[in-house]
Amino acid sequence: MWEKLRQIAQRYDEIGELLEVPEIYGDPVQLKKLTRERNELESVTEAYRAYLKCEQTIESARELLGDPELKEMAQEELESAKAEKSALLEKLRILLLPRDPNDSKNVIMEIRGGVGGEESALFARDLYRMYSMYAEKRGWRIELLNYSDTELGGVKEADFILSGDGAYSRLKFESGVHRVQRVPETESGGRIHTSTATVAVLPEMETVDVDLREEDIEMQVYRASGAGGQHVNKTSSAVRLIHKPTGIVAACQEERSQLQNRAKCMAMLASKLYEMERQRVESAVTSERRAQVGTGMRNERIRTYNFPQNRVTDHRLTGEGKNFNIDAVINGDLDGLIDALTMQAQAEKLQQEAEQ
């Protein structure tokens, strides 16, 4: 562990030196690669060096314990440094866990109404708003790819890209079936209904990252529908791509030109194919159905939004920490919930490491 940490710190410094060479700025691809690598190593290096500093502080404090005049101050400094050292050791163990190679990527999100008719579409709209508000709070950019609404303003389907640092690492636990319990806008009798919507979160992939051949793709064009400007319903700018070997479909209608929509469709298709292959590999290793959206049935839920009880319950979390304030969550305050899921995933990985 300590040799690995030493090598990481050394590599961090090496990259820092490389980034000071003027010639590197003439190669944007290499510059981006080195900058990303340095950012990934920064937190580990800082924690490692803070740990080493704690060890020095502890050693210095122990030397001062023999001085009657400084003993009390040295003892306080010693206890403080020991506590910090223990916390940093735990942090380093977590930071050294195998990283998801996609954590730094942007995400493509897909939201679909599930069980519950118009109410499920209205809930899907609320989820789209929730993620949009979360993205805005984090300073991420939102690009709408495909948006189909209902007469009452619900969402049949919404596909969009969220671009920002670590977007996938923050949102990857959102994939699954989301359930809502509330009195619908369409209900006149005041009865509580249960409906669902599905959310898929895919890392945005480059087309070069997957085996995507032109001869395997069928392209369809059609007129866009819904809000979008003068081009809507006047030109066949909307694009639908079908990957013939797998039947996977990607559609985009939000850009004004057919060429732009096709480019975004290709990115969506690449991400979907990557995710399908990832799940295939995972299923060969484990029987768990991770990152599956499911069919939208109520019993496949990962999270319940209970409006009458003013709480959101994530069913993957354990203990009292699985409930959150619904007003905060539905208005995009997702960090507490996401942090809890991340910490639980890290704890499970640490347990697996200890058992190996």
mmCIF file of C-alpha atoms in Angstrom:
data_model
loop_
_atom_site.group_PDB
_atom_site.id
_atom_site.type_symbol
_atom_site.label_atom_id
_atom_site.label_comp_id
_atom_site.label_asym_id
_atom_site.label_seq_id
_atom_site.Cartn_x
_atom_site.Cartn_y
_atom_site.Cartn_z
ATOM 1 C CA MET A 1 0.000 0.000 0.000
ATOM 2 C CA TRP A 2 2.709 2.471 0.995
ATOM 3 C CA GLU A 3 4.848 1.751 -2.046
ATOM 4 C CA LYS A 4 1.811 2.300 -4.252
ATOM 5 C CA LEU A 5 1.121 5.605 -2.534
ATOM 6 C CA ARG A 6 4.724 6.682 -2.998
ATOM 7 C CA GLN A 7 4.521 5.892 -6.718
ATOM 8 C CA ILE A 8 1.248 7.803 -7.065
ATOM 9 C CA ALA A 9 2.774 10.893 -5.427
ATOM 10 C CA GLN A 10 5.832 10.592 -7.661
ATOM 11 C CA ARG A 11 3.673 10.346 -10.787
ATOM 12 C CA TYR A 12 1.637 13.351 -9.637
ATOM 13 C CA ASP A 13 4.821 15.417 -9.437
ATOM 14 C CA GLU A 14 6.033 14.123 -12.821
ATOM 15 C CA ILE A 15 2.812 15.231 -14.509
ATOM 16 C CA GLY A 16 3.108 18.619 -12.819
ATOM 17 C CA GLU A 17 6.550 19.036 -14.380
ATOM 18 C CA LEU A 18 5.287 17.928 -17.801
ATOM 19 C CA LEU A 19 2.487 20.497 -17.656
ATOM 20 C CA GLU A 20 5.074 23.240 -17.151
ATOM 21 C CA VAL A 21 6.684 22.440 -20.524
ATOM 22 C CA PRO A 22 5.319 24.907 -23.140
ATOM 23 C CA GLU A 23 5.361 22.313 -25.934
ATOM 24 C CA ILE A 24 2.644 20.260 -24.229
ATOM 25 C CA TYR A 25 0.099 22.962 -25.047
ATOM 26 C CA GLY A 26 0.619 22.266 -28.744
ATOM 27 C CA ASP A 27 -0.893 18.782 -28.258
ATOM 28 C CA PRO A 28 -4.460 19.275 -26.936
ATOM 29 C CA VAL A 29 -5.158 15.530 -26.729
ATOM 30 C CA GLN A 30 -2.085 14.817 -24.593
ATOM 31 C CA LEU A 31 -2.725 17.933 -22.501
ATOM 32 C CA LYS A 32 -6.270 16.798 -21.727
ATOM 33 C CA LYS A 33 -5.060 13.293 -20.884
ATOM 34 C CA LEU A 34 -2.348 14.507 -18.498
ATOM 35 C CA THR A 35 -4.623 17.074 -16.844
ATOM 36 C CA ARG A 36 -7.280 14.433 -16.215
ATOM 37 C CA GLU A 37 -4.719 11.981 -14.804
ATOM 38 C CA ARG A 38 -3.278 14.623 -12.482
ATOM 39 C CA ASN A 39 -6.750 15.536 -11.230
ATOM 40 C CA GLU A 40 -7.435 11.869 -10.495
ATOM 41 C CA LEU A 41 -4.189 11.533 -8.517
ATOM 42 C CA GLU A 42 -4.528 14.811 -6.624
ATOM 43 C CA SER A 43 -6.794 13.700 -3.768
ATOM 44 C CA VAL A 44 -4.721 10.560 -3.102
ATOM 45 C CA THR A 45 -1.453 12.504 -3.143
ATOM 46 C CA GLU A 46 -2.779 15.209 -0.828
ATOM 47 C CA ALA A 47 -4.103 12.640 1.662
ATOM 48 C CA TYR A 48 -0.838 10.660 1.536
ATOM 49 C CA ARG A 49 1.295 13.746 2.182
ATOM 50 C CA ALA A 50 -1.017 14.863 4.970
ATOM 51 C CA TYR A 51 -0.588 11.398 6.511
ATOM 52 C CA LEU A 52 3.212 11.698 6.335
ATOM 53 C CA LYS A 53 3.004 15.147 7.933
ATOM 54 C CA CYS A 54 0.900 13.667 10.762
ATOM 55 C CA GLU A 55 3.582 11.061 11.404
ATOM 56 C CA GLN A 56 6.200 13.818 11.659
ATOM 57 C CA THR A 57 3.964 15.776 14.037
ATOM 58 C CA ILE A 58 3.470 12.697 16.227
ATOM 59 C CA GLU A 59 7.220 12.079 16.372
ATOM 60 C CA SER A 60 7.948 15.712 17.278
ATOM 61 C CA ALA A 61 5.224 15.753 19.948
ATOM 62 C CA ARG A 62 6.593 12.583 21.564
ATOM 63 C CA GLU A 63 10.029 14.176 21.822
ATOM 64 C CA LEU A 64 8.521 17.139 23.659
ATOM 65 C CA LEU A 65 6.683 15.020 26.220
ATOM 66 C CA GLY A 66 9.850 14.905 28.333
ATOM 67 C CA ASP A 67 9.809 18.683 28.766
ATOM 68 C CA PRO A 68 7.682 19.543 31.852
ATOM 69 C CA GLU A 69 6.833 23.013 30.516
ATOM 70 C CA LEU A 70 5.714 21.722 27.098
ATOM 71 C CA LYS A 71 4.273 18.377 28.127
ATOM 72 C CA GLU A 72 0.613 19.477 28.244
ATOM 73 C CA MET A 73 0.785 21.210 24.852
ATOM 74 C CA ALA A 74 2.673 18.260 23.340
ATOM 75 C CA GLN A 75 0.086 15.803 24.669
ATOM 76 C CA GLU A 76 -2.765 17.755 23.049
ATOM 77 C CA GLU A 77 -0.867 17.952 19.769
ATOM 78 C CA LEU A 78 -0.102 14.237 19.939
ATOM 79 C CA GLU A 79 -3.750 13.234 20.465
ATOM 80 C CA SER A 80 -4.930 15.547 17.680
ATOM 81 C CA ALA A 81 -2.355 14.200 15.232
ATOM 82 C CA LYS A 82 -3.196 10.591 16.124
ATOM 83 C CA ALA A 83 -6.896 11.192 15.439
ATOM 84 C CA GLU A 84 -6.104 12.900 12.130
ATOM 85 C CA LYS A 85 -3.735 10.085 11.166
ATOM 86 C CA SER A 86 -6.431 7.472 11.820
ATOM 87 C CA ALA A 87 -8.965 9.394 9.703
ATOM 88 C CA LEU A 88 -6.453 9.844 6.879
ATOM 89 C CA LEU A 89 -5.610 6.136 6.903
ATOM 90 C CA GLU A 90 -9.280 5.279 6.412
ATOM 91 C CA LYS A 91 -9.530 7.892 3.660
ATOM 92 C CA LEU A 92 -6.486 6.455 1.890
ATOM 93 C CA ARG A 93 -7.942 2.942 2.013
ATOM 94 C CA ILE A 94 -11.077 4.243 0.291
ATOM 95 C CA LEU A 95 -9.138 6.306 -2.261
ATOM 96 C CA LEU A 96 -7.077 3.253 -3.216
ATOM 97 C CA LEU A 97 -10.133 1.124 -3.948
ATOM 98 C CA PRO A 98 -10.423 0.177 -7.638
ATOM 99 C CA ARG A 99 -11.975 3.130 -9.466
ATOM 100 C CA ASP A 100 -14.727 2.895 -12.004
ATOM 101 C CA PRO A 101 -12.933 3.996 -15.200
ATOM 102 C CA ASN A 102 -16.070 5.891 -16.230
ATOM 103 C CA ASP A 103 -16.397 8.004 -13.069
ATOM 104 C CA SER A 104 -14.991 11.123 -14.709
ATOM 105 C CA LYS A 105 -17.219 10.881 -17.793
ATOM 106 C CA ASN A 106 -20.318 12.846 -18.680
ATOM 107 C CA VAL A 107 -23.613 10.960 -18.529
ATOM 108 C CA ILE A 108 -26.494 10.241 -20.832
ATOM 109 C CA MET A 109 -29.716 9.933 -18.851
ATOM 110 C CA GLU A 110 -32.975 8.408 -20.064
ATOM 111 C CA ILE A 111 -36.231 8.865 -18.159
ATOM 112 C CA ARG A 112 -39.387 6.951 -19.096
ATOM 113 C CA GLY A 113 -42.865 6.820 -17.610
ATOM 114 C CA GLY A 114 -43.573 3.354 -16.199
ATOM 115 C CA VAL A 115 -46.639 1.917 -14.467
ATOM 116 C CA GLY A 116 -49.458 4.348 -13.714
ATOM 117 C CA GLY A 117 -50.588 5.957 -16.951
ATOM 118 C CA GLU A 118 -50.645 9.762 -17.007
ATOM 119 C CA GLU A 119 -49.498 9.985 -13.389
ATOM 120 C CA SER A 120 -46.304 8.051 -14.265
ATOM 121 C CA ALA A 121 -45.634 10.567 -17.049
ATOM 122 C CA LEU A 122 -46.124 13.461 -14.607
ATOM 123 C CA PHE A 123 -43.725 11.775 -12.177
ATOM 124 C CA ALA A 124 -41.195 11.304 -14.999
ATOM 125 C CA ARG A 125 -41.473 15.056 -15.600
ATOM 126 C CA ASP A 126 -40.729 15.690 -11.916
ATOM 127 C CA LEU A 127 -37.655 13.453 -12.105
ATOM 128 C CA TYR A 128 -36.405 15.321 -15.166
ATOM 129 C CA ARG A 129 -36.851 18.600 -13.282
ATOM 130 C CA MET A 130 -35.090 17.129 -10.213
ATOM 131 C CA TYR A 131 -31.996 16.083 -12.166
ATOM 132 C CA SER A 132 -31.970 19.358 -14.100
ATOM 133 C CA MET A 133 -31.964 21.325 -10.834
ATOM 134 C CA TYR A 134 -29.213 19.109 -9.409
ATOM 135 C CA ALA A 135 -27.110 19.670 -12.535
ATOM 136 C CA GLU A 136 -27.652 23.421 -12.273
ATOM 137 C CA LYS A 137 -26.521 23.452 -8.635
ATOM 138 C CA ARG A 138 -23.303 21.656 -9.600
ATOM 139 C CA GLY A 139 -22.668 23.887 -12.596
ATOM 140 C CA TRP A 140 -23.128 21.116 -15.156
ATOM 141 C CA ARG A 141 -24.316 21.697 -18.707
ATOM 142 C CA ILE A 142 -27.565 20.074 -19.894
ATOM 143 C CA GLU A 143 -28.125 19.059 -23.514
ATOM 144 C CA LEU A 144 -31.582 17.780 -24.368
ATOM 145 C CA LEU A 145 -31.512 14.981 -26.941
ATOM 146 C CA ASN A 146 -35.063 13.750 -27.108
ATOM 147 C CA TYR A 147 -38.177 14.924 -25.261
ATOM 148 C CA SER A 148 -41.695 13.613 -25.736
ATOM 149 C CA ASP A 149 -44.490 15.018 -23.574
ATOM 150 C CA THR A 150 -48.158 14.283 -22.962
ATOM 151 C CA GLU A 151 -51.228 16.493 -23.271
ATOM 152 C CA LEU A 152 -51.199 17.169 -19.516
ATOM 153 C CA GLY A 153 -47.508 18.108 -19.509
ATOM 154 C CA GLY A 154 -46.093 14.768 -18.403
ATOM 155 C CA VAL A 155 -43.035 13.122 -19.941
ATOM 156 C CA LYS A 156 -43.299 9.986 -22.040
ATOM 157 C CA GLU A 157 -39.538 9.960 -22.488
ATOM 158 C CA ALA A 158 -36.657 12.366 -21.949
ATOM 159 C CA ASP A 159 -33.077 11.755 -23.059
ATOM 160 C CA PHE A 160 -30.348 14.251 -22.178
ATOM 161 C CA ILE A 161 -26.628 14.657 -21.582
ATOM 162 C CA LEU A 162 -25.227 16.101 -18.353
ATOM 163 C CA SER A 163 -21.686 17.397 -18.864
ATOM 164 C CA GLY A 164 -19.569 18.145 -15.820
ATOM 165 C CA ASP A 165 -16.660 16.962 -13.714
ATOM 166 C CA GLY A 166 -17.434 13.554 -12.220
ATOM 167 C CA ALA A 167 -21.024 13.500 -13.470
ATOM 168 C CA TYR A 168 -21.107 9.715 -13.856
ATOM 169 C CA SER A 169 -19.543 9.121 -10.432
ATOM 170 C CA ARG A 170 -22.371 11.146 -8.862
ATOM 171 C CA LEU A 171 -25.300 9.791 -10.858
ATOM 172 C CA LYS A 172 -24.469 6.143 -11.565
ATOM 173 C CA PHE A 173 -26.565 4.963 -8.597
ATOM 174 C CA GLU A 174 -29.696 6.581 -10.053
ATOM 175 C CA SER A 175 -30.334 3.776 -12.565
ATOM 176 C CA GLY A 176 -33.457 1.803 -11.774
ATOM 177 C CA VAL A 177 -37.156 2.067 -11.059
ATOM 178 C CA HIS A 178 -38.342 5.077 -9.056
ATOM 179 C CA ARG A 179 -41.727 4.792 -7.338
ATOM 180 C CA VAL A 180 -44.030 7.611 -6.290
ATOM 181 C CA GLN A 181 -46.907 7.521 -3.810
ATOM 182 C CA ARG A 182 -49.128 10.604 -3.844
ATOM 183 C CA VAL A 183 -52.528 12.000 -4.777
ATOM 184 C CA PRO A 184 -52.209 12.580 -8.542
ATOM 185 C CA GLU A 185 -53.160 15.834 -10.238
ATOM 186 C CA THR A 186 -55.640 13.750 -12.243
ATOM 187 C CA GLU A 187 -57.329 12.308 -9.105
ATOM 188 C CA SER A 188 -60.469 14.104 -7.942
ATOM 189 C CA GLY A 189 -61.283 11.792 -5.036
ATOM 190 C CA GLY A 190 -58.095 12.468 -3.055
ATOM 191 C CA ARG A 191 -56.907 8.851 -3.189
ATOM 192 C CA ILE A 192 -53.198 8.031 -3.027
ATOM 193 C CA HIS A 193 -51.888 6.306 -6.148
ATOM 194 C CA THR A 194 -48.657 4.409 -6.733
ATOM 195 C CA SER A 195 -46.829 4.925 -10.023
ATOM 196 C CA THR A 196 -43.332 4.389 -11.369
ATOM 197 C CA ALA A 197 -40.819 5.818 -13.793
ATOM 198 C CA THR A 198 -37.540 4.320 -14.982
ATOM 199 C CA VAL A 199 -34.164 6.045 -15.067
ATOM 200 C CA ALA A 200 -31.120 4.851 -17.013
ATOM 201 C CA VAL A 201 -27.688 6.409 -16.505
ATOM 202 C CA LEU A 202 -25.021 5.700 -19.124
ATOM 203 C CA PRO A 203 -21.447 7.005 -19.296
ATOM 204 C CA GLU A 204 -21.073 9.098 -22.431
ATOM 205 C CA MET A 205 -18.758 7.157 -24.739
ATOM 206 C CA GLU A 206 -16.882 8.179 -27.854
ATOM 207 C CA THR A 207 -17.772 6.167 -30.963
ATOM 208 C CA VAL A 208 -14.143 4.986 -31.072
ATOM 209 C CA ASP A 209 -14.586 3.358 -27.661
ATOM 210 C CA VAL A 210 -16.905 0.671 -29.042
ATOM 211 C CA ASP A 211 -17.136 -1.486 -32.158
ATOM 212 C CA LEU A 212 -19.659 0.634 -34.051
ATOM 213 C CA ARG A 213 -19.678 -0.059 -37.799
ATOM 214 C CA GLU A 214 -21.637 1.987 -40.311
ATOM 215 C CA GLU A 215 -22.947 -1.103 -42.102
ATOM 216 C CA ASP A 216 -24.621 -2.202 -38.856
ATOM 217 C CA ILE A 217 -26.597 1.030 -38.509
ATOM 218 C CA GLU A 218 -29.971 1.815 -40.061
ATOM 219 C CA MET A 219 -30.813 5.510 -40.126
ATOM 220 C CA GLN A 220 -34.353 6.885 -40.159
ATOM 221 C CA VAL A 221 -35.305 10.544 -40.406
ATOM 222 C CA TYR A 222 -38.574 12.160 -39.402
ATOM 223 C CA ARG A 223 -40.044 15.503 -38.453
ATOM 224 C CA ALA A 224 -39.430 16.673 -34.912
ATOM 225 C CA SER A 225 -42.378 17.206 -32.591
ATOM 226 C CA GLY A 226 -42.973 19.308 -29.501
ATOM 227 C CA ALA A 227 -41.239 22.506 -28.447
ATOM 228 C CA GLY A 228 -38.158 23.415 -30.406
ATOM 229 C CA GLY A 229 -38.521 26.382 -32.753
ATOM 230 C CA GLN A 230 -39.476 26.986 -36.363
ATOM 231 C CA HIS A 231 -37.802 23.828 -37.672
ATOM 232 C CA VAL A 232 -40.300 21.642 -35.796
ATOM 233 C CA ASN A 233 -42.652 19.754 -38.143
ATOM 234 C CA LYS A 234 -41.266 21.587 -41.207
ATOM 235 C CA THR A 235 -38.083 19.671 -41.951
ATOM 236 C CA SER A 236 -37.077 16.043 -41.397
ATOM 237 C CA SER A 237 -34.285 16.962 -38.989
ATOM 238 C CA ALA A 238 -35.001 14.340 -36.306
ATOM 239 C CA VAL A 239 -32.872 11.200 -36.511
ATOM 240 C CA ARG A 240 -33.406 7.649 -35.285
ATOM 241 C CA LEU A 241 -30.531 5.149 -35.463
ATOM 242 C CA ILE A 242 -31.084 1.401 -35.155
ATOM 243 C CA HIS A 243 -28.175 -0.914 -34.430
ATOM 244 C CA LYS A 244 -29.238 -3.915 -36.489
ATOM 245 C CA PRO A 245 -27.216 -6.651 -34.686
ATOM 246 C CA THR A 246 -28.699 -5.773 -31.270
ATOM 247 C CA GLY A 247 -31.882 -3.837 -32.062
ATOM 248 C CA ILE A 248 -30.756 -0.933 -29.854
ATOM 249 C CA VAL A 249 -32.380 2.365 -30.850
ATOM 250 C CA ALA A 250 -31.198 5.936 -30.293
ATOM 251 C CA ALA A 251 -33.176 9.029 -31.283
ATOM 252 C CA CYS A 252 -32.494 12.760 -31.229
ATOM 253 C CA GLN A 253 -34.668 15.636 -32.405
ATOM 254 C CA GLU A 254 -33.585 18.668 -30.414
ATOM 255 C CA GLU A 255 -30.950 20.071 -32.798
ATOM 256 C CA ARG A 256 -31.892 22.071 -35.874
ATOM 257 C CA SER A 257 -29.871 20.043 -38.349
ATOM 258 C CA GLN A 258 -30.072 16.394 -39.284
ATOM 259 C CA LEU A 259 -26.267 16.180 -39.119
ATOM 260 C CA GLN A 260 -26.139 17.436 -35.517
ATOM 261 C CA ASN A 261 -28.901 15.074 -34.434
ATOM 262 C CA ARG A 262 -27.131 12.148 -36.092
ATOM 263 C CA ALA A 263 -23.861 12.940 -34.285
ATOM 264 C CA LYS A 264 -25.631 12.941 -30.928
ATOM 265 C CA CYS A 265 -27.459 9.737 -31.838
ATOM 266 C CA MET A 266 -24.129 8.065 -32.545
ATOM 267 C CA ALA A 267 -22.868 9.054 -29.089
ATOM 268 C CA MET A 268 -26.037 7.644 -27.502
ATOM 269 C CA LEU A 269 -25.707 4.432 -29.498
ATOM 270 C CA ALA A 270 -22.066 4.039 -28.451
ATOM 271 C CA SER A 271 -23.010 4.491 -24.786
ATOM 272 C CA LYS A 272 -25.857 1.979 -24.995
ATOM 273 C CA LEU A 273 -23.668 -0.621 -26.697
ATOM 274 C CA TYR A 274 -20.920 -0.089 -24.122
ATOM 275 C CA GLU A 275 -23.405 -0.519 -21.288
ATOM 276 C CA MET A 276 -24.840 -3.673 -22.841
ATOM 277 C CA GLU A 277 -21.360 -5.199 -23.125
ATOM 278 C CA ARG A 278 -20.486 -4.147 -19.575
ATOM 279 C CA GLN A 279 -23.603 -5.829 -18.231
ATOM 280 C CA ARG A 280 -22.846 -8.947 -20.259
ATOM 281 C CA VAL A 281 -19.375 -9.181 -18.719
ATOM 282 C CA GLU A 282 -20.719 -8.519 -15.226
ATOM 283 C CA SER A 283 -23.429 -11.162 -15.560
ATOM 284 C CA ALA A 284 -20.776 -13.704 -16.496
ATOM 285 C CA VAL A 285 -18.981 -12.982 -13.221
ATOM 286 C CA THR A 286 -21.905 -12.394 -10.869
ATOM 287 C CA SER A 287 -25.593 -13.212 -10.769
ATOM 288 C CA GLU A 288 -26.494 -9.744 -9.503
ATOM 289 C CA ARG A 289 -28.453 -7.588 -11.951
ATOM 290 C CA ARG A 290 -26.610 -4.353 -11.354
ATOM 291 C CA ALA A 291 -27.343 -1.185 -13.356
ATOM 292 C CA GLN A 292 -30.544 -2.701 -14.765
ATOM 293 C CA VAL A 293 -33.504 -0.460 -15.412
ATOM 294 C CA GLY A 294 -36.049 -3.277 -15.296
ATOM 295 C CA THR A 295 -39.543 -3.267 -16.742
ATOM 296 C CA GLY A 296 -41.010 -0.492 -14.619
ATOM 297 C CA MET A 297 -43.018 -2.819 -12.387
ATOM 298 C CA ARG A 298 -43.597 -1.586 -8.842
ATOM 299 C CA ASN A 299 -41.712 -4.409 -7.128
ATOM 300 C CA GLU A 300 -38.428 -3.532 -8.926
ATOM 301 C CA ARG A 301 -38.098 -0.156 -7.213
ATOM 302 C CA ILE A 302 -34.823 1.277 -5.948
ATOM 303 C CA ARG A 303 -36.413 4.348 -4.374
ATOM 304 C CA THR A 304 -39.846 5.513 -3.191
ATOM 305 C CA TYR A 305 -41.005 9.127 -3.129
ATOM 306 C CA ASN A 306 -43.784 9.194 -0.511
ATOM 307 C CA PHE A 307 -45.451 12.605 -0.606
ATOM 308 C CA PRO A 308 -48.050 12.050 2.177
ATOM 309 C CA GLN A 309 -45.265 11.102 4.606
ATOM 310 C CA ASN A 310 -42.883 13.768 3.240
ATOM 311 C CA ARG A 311 -40.002 11.352 2.741
ATOM 312 C CA VAL A 312 -37.868 9.679 0.103
ATOM 313 C CA THR A 313 -36.703 6.157 0.918
ATOM 314 C CA ASP A 314 -33.817 4.542 -0.933
ATOM 315 C CA HIS A 315 -34.326 0.806 -0.588
ATOM 316 C CA ARG A 316 -30.657 -0.027 -1.155
ATOM 317 C CA LEU A 317 -29.618 1.782 2.022
ATOM 318 C CA THR A 318 -29.928 0.252 5.473
ATOM 319 C CA GLY A 319 -30.918 1.663 8.854
ATOM 320 C CA GLU A 320 -32.377 5.070 9.623
ATOM 321 C CA GLY A 321 -30.119 6.728 7.055
ATOM 322 C CA LYS A 322 -32.228 5.531 4.150
ATOM 323 C CA ASN A 323 -34.896 8.267 4.504
ATOM 324 C CA PHE A 324 -34.582 11.835 3.209
ATOM 325 C CA ASN A 325 -36.746 14.959 3.086
ATOM 326 C CA ILE A 326 -38.859 14.813 -0.059
ATOM 327 C CA ASP A 327 -39.039 18.586 -0.616
ATOM 328 C CA ALA A 328 -35.252 18.864 -0.652
ATOM 329 C CA VAL A 329 -34.732 15.844 -2.905
ATOM 330 C CA ILE A 330 -37.422 16.660 -5.470
ATOM 331 C CA ASN A 331 -35.924 20.174 -5.762
ATOM 332 C CA GLY A 332 -32.512 18.815 -6.696
ATOM 333 C CA ASP A 333 -30.788 18.528 -3.311
ATOM 334 C CA LEU A 334 -29.428 15.044 -4.000
ATOM 335 C CA ASP A 335 -25.951 15.219 -2.477
ATOM 336 C CA GLY A 336 -26.901 13.724 0.900
ATOM 337 C CA LEU A 337 -28.621 10.771 -0.739
ATOM 338 C CA ILE A 338 -25.828 10.232 -3.288
ATOM 339 C CA ASP A 339 -23.142 10.516 -0.586
ATOM 340 C CA ALA A 340 -24.905 7.831 1.474
ATOM 341 C CA LEU A 341 -25.029 5.465 -1.521
ATOM 342 C CA THR A 342 -21.383 6.173 -2.347
ATOM 343 C CA MET A 343 -20.239 5.534 1.227
ATOM 344 C CA GLN A 344 -22.185 2.274 1.375
ATOM 345 C CA ALA A 345 -20.632 1.120 -1.914
ATOM 346 C CA GLN A 346 -17.169 1.998 -0.583
ATOM 347 C CA ALA A 347 -17.824 0.099 2.663
ATOM 348 C CA GLU A 348 -18.886 -2.964 0.686
ATOM 349 C CA LYS A 349 -15.705 -2.772 -1.411
ATOM 350 C CA LEU A 350 -13.572 -2.456 1.719
ATOM 351 C CA GLN A 351 -15.286 -5.519 3.146
ATOM 352 C CA GLN A 352 -14.612 -7.452 -0.049
ATOM 353 C CA GLU A 353 -10.946 -6.358 0.030
ATOM 354 C CA ALA A 354 -10.642 -7.555 3.628
ATOM 355 C CA GLU A 355 -12.151 -10.940 2.780
ATOM 356 C CA GLN A 356 -9.802 -11.573 -0.111
#
